[in-house]
CSV table of C-alpha atoms and ligand atoms in Angstrom, one decimal:
chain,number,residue,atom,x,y,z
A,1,UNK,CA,15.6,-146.9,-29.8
A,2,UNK,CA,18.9,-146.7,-30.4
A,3,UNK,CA,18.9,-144.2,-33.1
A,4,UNK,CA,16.3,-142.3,-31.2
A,5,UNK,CA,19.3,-142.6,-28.4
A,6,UNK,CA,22.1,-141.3,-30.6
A,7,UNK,CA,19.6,-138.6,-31.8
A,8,UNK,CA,18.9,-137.0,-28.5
A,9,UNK,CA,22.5,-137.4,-27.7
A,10,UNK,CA,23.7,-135.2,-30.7
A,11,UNK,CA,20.6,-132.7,-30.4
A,12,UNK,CA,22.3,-132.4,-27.0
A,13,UNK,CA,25.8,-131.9,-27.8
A,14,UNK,CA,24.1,-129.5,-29.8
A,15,UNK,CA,22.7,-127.7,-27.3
A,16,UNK,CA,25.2,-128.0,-25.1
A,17,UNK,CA,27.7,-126.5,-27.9
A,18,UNK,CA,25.1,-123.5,-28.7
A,19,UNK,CA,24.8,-122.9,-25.5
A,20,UNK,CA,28.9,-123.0,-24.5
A,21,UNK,CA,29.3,-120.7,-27.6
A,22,UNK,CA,26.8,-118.2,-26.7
A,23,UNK,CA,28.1,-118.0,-22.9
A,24,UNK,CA,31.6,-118.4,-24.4
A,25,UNK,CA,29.4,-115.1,-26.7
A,26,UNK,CA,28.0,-113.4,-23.4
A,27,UNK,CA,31.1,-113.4,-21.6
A,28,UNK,CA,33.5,-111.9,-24.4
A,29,UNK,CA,30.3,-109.2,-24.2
A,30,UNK,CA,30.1,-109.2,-20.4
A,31,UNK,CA,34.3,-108.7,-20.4
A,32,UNK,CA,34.2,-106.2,-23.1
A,33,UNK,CA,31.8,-104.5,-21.3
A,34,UNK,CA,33.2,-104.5,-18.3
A,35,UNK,CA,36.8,-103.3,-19.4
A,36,UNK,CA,34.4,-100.9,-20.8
A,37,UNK,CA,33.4,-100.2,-17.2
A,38,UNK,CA,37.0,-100.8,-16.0
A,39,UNK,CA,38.2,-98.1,-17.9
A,40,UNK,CA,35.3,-95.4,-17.1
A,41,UNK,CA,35.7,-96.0,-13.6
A,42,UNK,CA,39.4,-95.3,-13.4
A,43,UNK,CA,38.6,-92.0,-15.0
A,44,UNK,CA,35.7,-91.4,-13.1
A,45,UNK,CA,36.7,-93.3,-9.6
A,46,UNK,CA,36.7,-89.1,-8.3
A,47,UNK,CA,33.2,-88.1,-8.6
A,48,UNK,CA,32.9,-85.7,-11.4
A,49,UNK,CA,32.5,-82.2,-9.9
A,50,UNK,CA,31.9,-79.0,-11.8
A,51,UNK,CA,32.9,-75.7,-10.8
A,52,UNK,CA,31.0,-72.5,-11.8
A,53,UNK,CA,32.4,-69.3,-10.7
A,54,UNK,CA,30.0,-66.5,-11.0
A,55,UNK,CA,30.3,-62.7,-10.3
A,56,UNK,CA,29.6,-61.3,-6.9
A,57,UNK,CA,30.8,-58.0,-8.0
A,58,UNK,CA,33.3,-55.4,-7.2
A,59,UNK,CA,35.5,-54.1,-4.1
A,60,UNK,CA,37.7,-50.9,-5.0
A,61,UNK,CA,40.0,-51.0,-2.1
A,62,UNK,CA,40.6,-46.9,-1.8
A,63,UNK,CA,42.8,-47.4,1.5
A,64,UNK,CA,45.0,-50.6,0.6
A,65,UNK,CA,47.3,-50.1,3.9
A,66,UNK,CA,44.0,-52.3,5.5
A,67,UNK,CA,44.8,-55.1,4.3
A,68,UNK,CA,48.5,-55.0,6.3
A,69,UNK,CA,49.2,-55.1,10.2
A,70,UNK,CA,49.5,-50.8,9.2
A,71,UNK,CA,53.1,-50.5,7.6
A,72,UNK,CA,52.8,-51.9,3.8
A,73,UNK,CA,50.5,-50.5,0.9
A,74,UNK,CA,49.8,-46.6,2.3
A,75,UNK,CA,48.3,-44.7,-0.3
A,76,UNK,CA,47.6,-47.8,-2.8
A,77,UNK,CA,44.4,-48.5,-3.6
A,78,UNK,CA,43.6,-51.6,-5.7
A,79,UNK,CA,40.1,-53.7,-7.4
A,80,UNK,CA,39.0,-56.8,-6.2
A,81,UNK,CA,37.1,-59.5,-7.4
A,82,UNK,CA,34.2,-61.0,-5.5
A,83,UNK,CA,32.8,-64.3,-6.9
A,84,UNK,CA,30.9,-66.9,-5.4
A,85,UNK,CA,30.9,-70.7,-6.8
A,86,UNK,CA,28.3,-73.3,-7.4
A,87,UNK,CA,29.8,-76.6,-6.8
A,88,UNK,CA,27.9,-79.7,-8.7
A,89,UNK,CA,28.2,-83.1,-7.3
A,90,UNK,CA,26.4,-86.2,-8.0
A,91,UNK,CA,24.7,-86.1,-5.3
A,92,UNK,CA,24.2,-82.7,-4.9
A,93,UNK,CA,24.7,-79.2,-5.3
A,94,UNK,CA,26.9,-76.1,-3.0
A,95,UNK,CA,27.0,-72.6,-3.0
A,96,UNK,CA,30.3,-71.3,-2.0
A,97,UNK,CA,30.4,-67.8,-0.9
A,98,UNK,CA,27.5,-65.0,-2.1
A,99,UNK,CA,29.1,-62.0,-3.0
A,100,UNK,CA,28.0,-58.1,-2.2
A,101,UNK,CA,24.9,-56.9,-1.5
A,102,UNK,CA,22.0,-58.0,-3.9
A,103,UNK,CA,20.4,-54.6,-3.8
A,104,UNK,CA,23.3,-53.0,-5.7
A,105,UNK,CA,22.5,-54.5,-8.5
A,106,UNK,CA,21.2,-52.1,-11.0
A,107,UNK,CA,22.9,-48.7,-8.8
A,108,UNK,CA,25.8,-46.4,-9.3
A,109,UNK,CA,28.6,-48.1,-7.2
A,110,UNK,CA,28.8,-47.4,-3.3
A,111,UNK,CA,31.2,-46.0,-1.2
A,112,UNK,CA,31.1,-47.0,2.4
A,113,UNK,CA,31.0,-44.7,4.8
A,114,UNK,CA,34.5,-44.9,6.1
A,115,UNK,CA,35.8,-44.2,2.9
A,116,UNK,CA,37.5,-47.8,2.3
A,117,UNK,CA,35.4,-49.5,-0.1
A,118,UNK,CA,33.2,-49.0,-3.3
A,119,UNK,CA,31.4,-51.6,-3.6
A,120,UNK,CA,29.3,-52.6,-7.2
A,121,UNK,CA,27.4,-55.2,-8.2
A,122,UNK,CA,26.3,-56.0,-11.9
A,123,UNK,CA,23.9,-59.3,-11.7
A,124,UNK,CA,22.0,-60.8,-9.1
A,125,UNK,CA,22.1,-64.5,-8.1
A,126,UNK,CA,18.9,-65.6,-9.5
A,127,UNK,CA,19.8,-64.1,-13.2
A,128,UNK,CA,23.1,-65.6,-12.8
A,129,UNK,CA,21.7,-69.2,-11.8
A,130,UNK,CA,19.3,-69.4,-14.3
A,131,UNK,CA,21.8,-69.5,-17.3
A,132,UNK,CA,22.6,-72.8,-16.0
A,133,UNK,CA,18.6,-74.0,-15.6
A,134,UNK,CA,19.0,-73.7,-11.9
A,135,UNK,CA,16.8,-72.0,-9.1
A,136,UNK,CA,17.6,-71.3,-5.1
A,137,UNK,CA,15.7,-74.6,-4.6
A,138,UNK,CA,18.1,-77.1,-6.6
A,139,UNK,CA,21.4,-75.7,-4.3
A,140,UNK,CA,21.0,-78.6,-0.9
A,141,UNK,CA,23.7,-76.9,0.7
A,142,UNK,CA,25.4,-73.0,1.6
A,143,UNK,CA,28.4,-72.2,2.6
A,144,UNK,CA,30.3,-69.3,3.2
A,145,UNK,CA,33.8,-68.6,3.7
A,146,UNK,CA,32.8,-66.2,6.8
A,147,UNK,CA,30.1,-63.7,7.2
A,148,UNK,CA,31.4,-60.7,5.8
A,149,UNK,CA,29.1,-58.3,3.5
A,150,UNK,CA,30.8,-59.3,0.8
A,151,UNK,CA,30.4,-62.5,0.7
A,152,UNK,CA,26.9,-63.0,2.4
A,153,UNK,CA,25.1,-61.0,-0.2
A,154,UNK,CA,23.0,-63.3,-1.7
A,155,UNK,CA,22.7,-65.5,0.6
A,156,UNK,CA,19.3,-64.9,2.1
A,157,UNK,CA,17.7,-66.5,-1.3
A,158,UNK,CA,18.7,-69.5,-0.1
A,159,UNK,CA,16.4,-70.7,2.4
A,160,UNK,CA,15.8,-73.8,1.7
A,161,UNK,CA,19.4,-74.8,1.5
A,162,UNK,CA,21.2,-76.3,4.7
A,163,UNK,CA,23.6,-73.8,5.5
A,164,UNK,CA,27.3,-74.6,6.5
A,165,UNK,CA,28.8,-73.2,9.3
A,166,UNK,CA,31.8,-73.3,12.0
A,167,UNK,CA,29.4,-73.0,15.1
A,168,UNK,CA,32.1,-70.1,16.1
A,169,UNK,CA,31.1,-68.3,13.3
A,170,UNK,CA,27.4,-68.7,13.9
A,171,UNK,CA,27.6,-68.0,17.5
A,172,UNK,CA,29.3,-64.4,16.2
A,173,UNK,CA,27.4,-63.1,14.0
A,174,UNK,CA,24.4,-64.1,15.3
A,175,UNK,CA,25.7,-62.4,18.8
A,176,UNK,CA,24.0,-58.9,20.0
A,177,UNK,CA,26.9,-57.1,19.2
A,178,UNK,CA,27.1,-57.9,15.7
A,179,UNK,CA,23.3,-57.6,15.4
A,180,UNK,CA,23.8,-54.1,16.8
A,181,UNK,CA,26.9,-53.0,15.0
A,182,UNK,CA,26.9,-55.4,11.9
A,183,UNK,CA,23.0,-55.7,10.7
A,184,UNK,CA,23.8,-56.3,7.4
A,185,UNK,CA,25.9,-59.2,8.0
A,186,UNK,CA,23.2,-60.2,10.0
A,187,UNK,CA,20.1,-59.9,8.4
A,188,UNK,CA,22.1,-61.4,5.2
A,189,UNK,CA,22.2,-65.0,7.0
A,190,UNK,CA,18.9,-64.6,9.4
A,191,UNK,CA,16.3,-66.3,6.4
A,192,UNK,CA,18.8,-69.1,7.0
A,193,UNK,CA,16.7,-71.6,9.1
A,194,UNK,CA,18.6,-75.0,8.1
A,195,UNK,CA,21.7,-74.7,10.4
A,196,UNK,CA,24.4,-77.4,10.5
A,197,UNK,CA,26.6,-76.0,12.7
A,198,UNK,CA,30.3,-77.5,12.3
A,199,UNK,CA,33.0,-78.0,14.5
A,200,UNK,CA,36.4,-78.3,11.8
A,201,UNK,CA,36.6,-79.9,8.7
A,202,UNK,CA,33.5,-81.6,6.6
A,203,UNK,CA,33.6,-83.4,3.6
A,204,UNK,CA,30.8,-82.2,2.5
A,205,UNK,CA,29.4,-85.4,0.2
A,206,UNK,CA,31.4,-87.9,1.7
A,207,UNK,CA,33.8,-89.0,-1.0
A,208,UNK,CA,36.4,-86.1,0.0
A,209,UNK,CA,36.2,-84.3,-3.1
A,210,UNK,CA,34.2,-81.2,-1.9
A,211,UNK,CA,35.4,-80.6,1.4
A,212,UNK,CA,35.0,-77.4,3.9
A,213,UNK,CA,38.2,-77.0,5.8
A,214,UNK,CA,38.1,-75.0,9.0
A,215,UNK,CA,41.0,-71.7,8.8
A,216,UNK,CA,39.9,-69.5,11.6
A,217,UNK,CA,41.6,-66.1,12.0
A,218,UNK,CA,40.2,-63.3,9.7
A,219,UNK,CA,36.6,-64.3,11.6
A,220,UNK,CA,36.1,-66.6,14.2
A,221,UNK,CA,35.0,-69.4,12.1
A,222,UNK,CA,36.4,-68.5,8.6
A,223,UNK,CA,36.7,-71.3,6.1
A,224,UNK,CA,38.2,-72.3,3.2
A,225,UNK,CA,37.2,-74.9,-0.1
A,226,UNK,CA,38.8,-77.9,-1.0
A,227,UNK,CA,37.9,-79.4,-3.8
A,228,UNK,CA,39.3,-82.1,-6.2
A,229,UNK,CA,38.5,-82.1,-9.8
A,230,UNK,CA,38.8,-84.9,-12.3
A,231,UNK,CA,40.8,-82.3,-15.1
A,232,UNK,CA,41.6,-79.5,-13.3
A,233,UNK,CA,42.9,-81.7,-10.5
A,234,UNK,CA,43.1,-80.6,-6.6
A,235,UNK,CA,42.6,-76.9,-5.9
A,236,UNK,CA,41.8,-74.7,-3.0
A,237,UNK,CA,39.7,-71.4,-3.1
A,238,UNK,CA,41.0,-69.1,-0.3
A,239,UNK,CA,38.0,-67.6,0.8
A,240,UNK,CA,39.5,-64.0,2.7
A,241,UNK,CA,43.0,-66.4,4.4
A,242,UNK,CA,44.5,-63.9,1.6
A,243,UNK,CA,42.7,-61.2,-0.4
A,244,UNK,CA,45.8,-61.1,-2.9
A,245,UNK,CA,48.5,-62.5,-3.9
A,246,UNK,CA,51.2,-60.2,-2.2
A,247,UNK,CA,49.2,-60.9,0.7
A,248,UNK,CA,50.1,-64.6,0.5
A,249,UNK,CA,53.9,-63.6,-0.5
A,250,UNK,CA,53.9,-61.7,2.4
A,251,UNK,CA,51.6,-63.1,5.0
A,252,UNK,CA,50.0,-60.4,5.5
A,253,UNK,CA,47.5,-60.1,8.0
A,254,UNK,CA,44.5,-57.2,7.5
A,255,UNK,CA,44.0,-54.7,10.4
A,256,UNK,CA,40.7,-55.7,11.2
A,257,UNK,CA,40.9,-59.5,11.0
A,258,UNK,CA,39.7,-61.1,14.6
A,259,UNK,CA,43.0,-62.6,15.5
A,260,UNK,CA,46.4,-62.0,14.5
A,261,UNK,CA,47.9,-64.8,15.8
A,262,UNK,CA,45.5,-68.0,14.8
A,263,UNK,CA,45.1,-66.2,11.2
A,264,UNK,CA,48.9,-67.0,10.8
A,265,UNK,CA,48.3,-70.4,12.6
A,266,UNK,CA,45.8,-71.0,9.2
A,267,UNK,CA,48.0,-69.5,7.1
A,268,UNK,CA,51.0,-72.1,8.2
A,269,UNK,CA,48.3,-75.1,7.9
A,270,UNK,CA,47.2,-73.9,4.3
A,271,UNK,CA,50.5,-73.6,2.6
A,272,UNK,CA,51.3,-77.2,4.4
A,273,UNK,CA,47.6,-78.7,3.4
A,274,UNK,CA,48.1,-77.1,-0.7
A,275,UNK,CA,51.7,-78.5,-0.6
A,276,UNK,CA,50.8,-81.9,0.8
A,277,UNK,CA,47.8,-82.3,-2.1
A,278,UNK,CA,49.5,-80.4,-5.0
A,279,UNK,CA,46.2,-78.2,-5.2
A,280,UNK,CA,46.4,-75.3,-7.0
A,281,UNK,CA,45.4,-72.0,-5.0
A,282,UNK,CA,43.1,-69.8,-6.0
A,283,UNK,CA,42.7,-66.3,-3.8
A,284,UNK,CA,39.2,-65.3,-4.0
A,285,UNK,CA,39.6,-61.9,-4.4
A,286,UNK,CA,42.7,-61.5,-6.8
A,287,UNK,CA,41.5,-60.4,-9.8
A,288,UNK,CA,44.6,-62.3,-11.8
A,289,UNK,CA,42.8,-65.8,-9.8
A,290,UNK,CA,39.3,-64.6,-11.1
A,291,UNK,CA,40.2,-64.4,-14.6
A,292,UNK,CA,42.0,-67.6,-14.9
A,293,UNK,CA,38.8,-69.6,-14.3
A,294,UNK,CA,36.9,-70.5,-17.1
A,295,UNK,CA,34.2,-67.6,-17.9
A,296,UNK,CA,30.3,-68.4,-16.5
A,297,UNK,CA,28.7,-70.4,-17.5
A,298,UNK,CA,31.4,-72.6,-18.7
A,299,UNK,CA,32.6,-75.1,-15.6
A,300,UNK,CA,35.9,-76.0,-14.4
A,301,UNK,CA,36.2,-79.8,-13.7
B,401,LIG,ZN1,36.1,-60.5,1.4
């Protein structure tokens, strides 16, 4: 009995000592494992977002001296860029922005009838989205800077998406008089049937690293993206606040932006909101901006 007593005792201390070892085992795993996890997390504690900018075509400014209050750039004319950006979260995906017209894809470039714009277009959305295996149906959300033609182009593909908007910007240009006077910009949003209408700021998936910010002035809602990117680090895309960079040197306000005043009210909140987060800016429009970003389909992020 006794033996048989000393016996169980040592196949327990046995036990005991395989099974201290292998937790002693399991927890240098479970540690390693979680510095592991430690470490991906602090690299990773910002979602990782990517950044695709894609082409939305062409504006040839012919009469420059629009984009001033009427006494800077007479008799300049100048190209801008027109992108629009598809913005991949986690838990989802935005389309920033839509570029011209889809329907000048594949035509000579246009000159509007005023004389202050021709306007071109080289790929549609569709043929641009499927380089990255995407359709209209994997974007959840649109939104656009403001309503303008050049920027609403495309954006009638995306019907299914849950579109954006300052509710001052929806209740203009869904009003009669731009229906009347500004069909295209119209008819460019009406396929959009998901509305959520917003009232200021809206981070868009909750974490504050893709977040609309509300810059009224060159339209009654006009809007501008804030987004913060694990490499590339805080930045801000412009939308139309400035169309190029002297226009931000200069705060210079375009003769047929909505309102003078509250554009430079934006203006002042922008430099102060870019300072306070170090983000870099980049101007939609300015060419110099366009080219910086890495070329479609590779991402910023
Ligand atoms: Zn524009």
């Amino acid at each position: 009995m006794d033996k048989l007593y000393k016996m169980k005792n040592i196949l327990l201390i046995a036990i005991a000592l395989i099974a201290f070892s292998s937790c002693k085992d399991s927890n240098k795993v479970e540690k390693d494992h979680s510095s592991t996890t430690d470490m991906d997390i602090a690299v990773t504690e910002k979602a990782s977002v990517k950044l695709y900018t894609l082409d939305g075509g062409r504006v040839q400014v012919n009469k420059l001296e629009i984009f001033s209050q009427g006494e800077l750039y007479i008799g300049e004319s100048k190209t801008l860029a027109d992108p629009f950006y598809i913005i991949e979260h986690p838990k989802g995906r935005l389309i920033w922005d839509a570029g011209l017209a889809e329907g000048l894809v594949g035509q000579p470039p246009f000159t509007t009838p005023n004389g202050a714009f021709t306007v071109s277009r080289q790929d549609s959305v569709i043929s641009q989205l499927k380089t990255i295996n995407l359709t209209p149906k994997d974007i959840n959300f649109i939104a656009l800077s403001h309503t303008h033609f050049d920027h609403s182009g495309s954006a009638y593909v995306f019907n299914e998406s849950t579109w954006l908007v300052q509710e001052s910007e929806y209740e203009f240009v869904t009003s009669e008089e731009q229906q009347l006077n500004n069909k295209d910009n119209y008819s460019a949003i009406s396929t959009l049937n998901n509305v959520k209408k917003l009232n200021g700021d809206f981070d868009v998936f909750g974490d504050g690293t893709v977040v609309i910010k509300s810059m009224p002035g060159h339209t009654p809602g006009h809007q501008v993206l804030y987004l913060n990117l694990v490499e590339a680090g805080p930045i801000l895309l412009s939308g139309d606040l400035y169309h190029f960079q002297e226009n931000r040197d200069n705060k210079g306000v375009p003769s047929f932006n909505h309102d003078v005043a509250e554009t430079l009210k934006s203006m002042e909140a922008f430099e102060a909101f870019a300072k306070e987060n170090n983000a870099k800016v980049y101007i939609q429009h300015e060419l110099k901006d366009f080219n910086k970003m890495p070329k479609f389909p590779k991402p910023l992020q």
